[in-house]
């Protein structure tokens, strides 16, 4: 099959004749396994769709490995045209003035049509600058949602919770039904970053960090989140919540094994769950505290975006722009969405999937997009903070210590604030 | 003995040159770079560096978990070094005594050393997995709810066991060849003088193995301090959270995951100083007690 396609590509290239020299561009990404296959398939589709550009996808390991490899390549002057950078690394690559051509500029300069309004609002701003100009092209986008085991909730005779108050009222019934009510896979992302956006609370000064790294302070030491973590610790002690460490999979497994009734994970986990569980499950929005807000706002995306790196010829940049356009097209987005469970990044792709009746068949797949399209607030766009990988490490460590009873909520958040600000201060000195 | 065996006095230096070149390129130069960048904060993409004096050192040493990490590193290093040494010696002595099927035993014991570290790490991680780990199920029989990745010391213990397991065959190989190089005449003479096997071991065999033990001790310490971060990363599944980590793991994490080159360099310079002091102590104090033939 592959050989056939290759032969076809060669035949196409030959028949076009030598007058049309092909432009070669390289895309470094962080998707192995099944996802990697889908990435390769998108690249093949792109190469087959036209004859001037040849795109080569290269798998460079995990998110952090890919970013580190890119930095090394950049310093050696051998950077790829396109690189995939994850949410926590966004400040590093966007903060490096002159390393990236903003996706919006790239496409306008190349004369490729571009309209920021085509992109879903929760997706559009996370990788944008303070004026809302899109710097990164969102690629694999997901948002935290609540999955639940339908049979478990039926057995307990309860409905999935909309708020954490509701959760507290139904948890005892779920325990009586023989399940641990709740598990959760990423405390910094779900219970810290998106906690702030869901309740429209500021997460960092300087417009959540989007206005630049100078003087940006993390605002994580606030009463709302401290109340939340005090409650979570109570839940843990009562057996309403179970903590399986900082790793993603360790917290997902008990849900898959029907030990845990509800699990907070990623909208992108949907495809994997479909294959791994043998029970009926559904999903709903990330719960919020009614005590904090009566008007909950949208969440923002996690995952990663594609960045066009500088240092390439205009011709190659134009080719990159063409690929971004192809990637944003309705068919490709729909394919990516259905294949992986990540949300489509454009409204058109969402509408198309809806028109096809995809969500009648799999209503769970729509929850993430709907949550990203909820009303927005001043603080629901996300955040931009440097050395954020280390800040997340500090959060994970302190949360683990709260759950282990080694520290209390008050001191834990003092430590996160203090060390977070120290890291932000260090980061602002690197630029 | 004749004083010079070389016609040209520069010839020995020429022979030394390749080795010196390797040391310069792979050790001295990177070490100098690390010392330099430990005084700067650097933008990773362009290398624009701001001189910050001793800030990186101050920040590293004042981090709330530095003491805890250093303390765990010390415990981890001592336990891994001593345990692999003791187990390696025990197995070597036992294998040396076996008469039938000795080579099978030897091969089986050396086997682990041939496994690539990431694979060994993964096997270890699976054995200790909180959901499917057979060792976790085993200790549960005795009422021990072992939770690697959640409980600090459970995780630390898993790291120590997996790291030791990887290093035992190495010690075993060296001890075995050390044992086999003890002359039979010495052993037989000892047998005539003393009937107790234990006493013979401690007063004859062990002192004769002293150079091997000293050599392995230094290598084990280096291994435990510097070469175990892959195993640690696998056990914490890339998310250290509240789990114990070693100083080198933190250097790797901040430098390669967090792109904080200055901070990471400062930490590695601190580590370099610790190891330097440790090596001086080892050679000054302990080597005096080691008798080479």
XYZ file of C-alpha atoms in Angstrom, chain A residues 64-65 67-68 70-71 74-75 92-93 96-99 243-247 250-251 253-254 387 389-390 393 396-398 400-401 404 406 415 419 422 426 429-431, chain B residues 41-48 50 52 55-56 59 62-65 68 129-131 147 149-150 152 237-242 253-254 256-263:
82
model
C 9.757 17.916 26.207
C 12.178 15.910 24.060
C 11.238 21.046 22.391
C 14.766 20.293 23.616
C 14.320 21.898 18.524
C 16.353 24.230 20.719
C 17.935 25.958 16.323
C 21.256 26.824 17.894
C 9.473 29.352 26.088
C 9.035 29.310 22.330
C 12.150 33.639 22.274
C 11.839 36.801 20.144
C 12.494 36.027 16.517
C 12.435 32.240 16.742
C -5.093 9.765 44.435
C -2.781 7.460 42.484
C 0.212 9.767 42.089
C 1.161 12.435 39.577
C 1.201 10.146 36.522
C -2.127 5.519 37.051
C -5.205 7.634 37.695
C -6.581 2.805 35.068
C -8.927 2.495 38.103
C 9.673 27.864 33.182
C 7.283 22.891 33.371
C 9.116 23.485 36.662
C 6.533 20.143 39.049
C 2.514 18.303 41.645
C 4.966 17.945 44.480
C 3.032 20.144 46.901
C 1.195 15.150 46.601
C 2.389 16.365 49.985
C 0.061 12.448 51.931
C 2.958 16.004 54.959
C 5.443 27.353 48.672
C 8.807 29.123 44.129
C 11.072 32.857 41.774
C 14.353 33.894 36.590
C 15.822 37.514 33.033
C 16.519 35.069 30.201
C 14.881 37.312 27.627
C 20.692 33.024 32.809
C 20.335 32.094 29.199
C 17.607 32.291 26.590
C 17.639 28.726 25.277
C 16.972 29.568 21.627
C 19.525 32.252 20.962
C 21.922 31.802 23.839
C 21.622 35.483 24.842
C 22.577 37.675 31.265
C 23.614 36.913 37.296
C 22.056 33.853 41.774
C 21.759 30.394 40.230
C 18.280 29.795 43.988
C 17.433 27.819 48.757
C 14.753 25.760 46.965
C 12.489 24.205 49.587
C 13.129 20.665 48.429
C 15.244 16.745 51.011
C 3.272 -0.983 39.391
C 0.539 0.007 41.844
C -2.183 -1.591 39.720
C 2.039 2.517 46.629
C 4.392 6.964 43.008
C 2.166 7.973 45.944
C 7.501 8.667 49.402
C 6.776 7.838 35.002
C 8.177 11.213 34.023
C 6.118 12.974 36.732
C 8.173 13.154 39.930
C 5.354 14.810 41.906
C 5.961 14.092 45.573
C 14.827 17.696 34.797
C 15.622 21.416 35.049
C 16.458 19.071 29.628
C 12.785 19.297 30.558
C 12.649 22.841 31.873
C 15.274 24.483 29.599
C 16.773 26.293 32.581
C 20.403 25.986 31.506
C 21.895 28.306 34.127
C 20.084 26.740 37.058
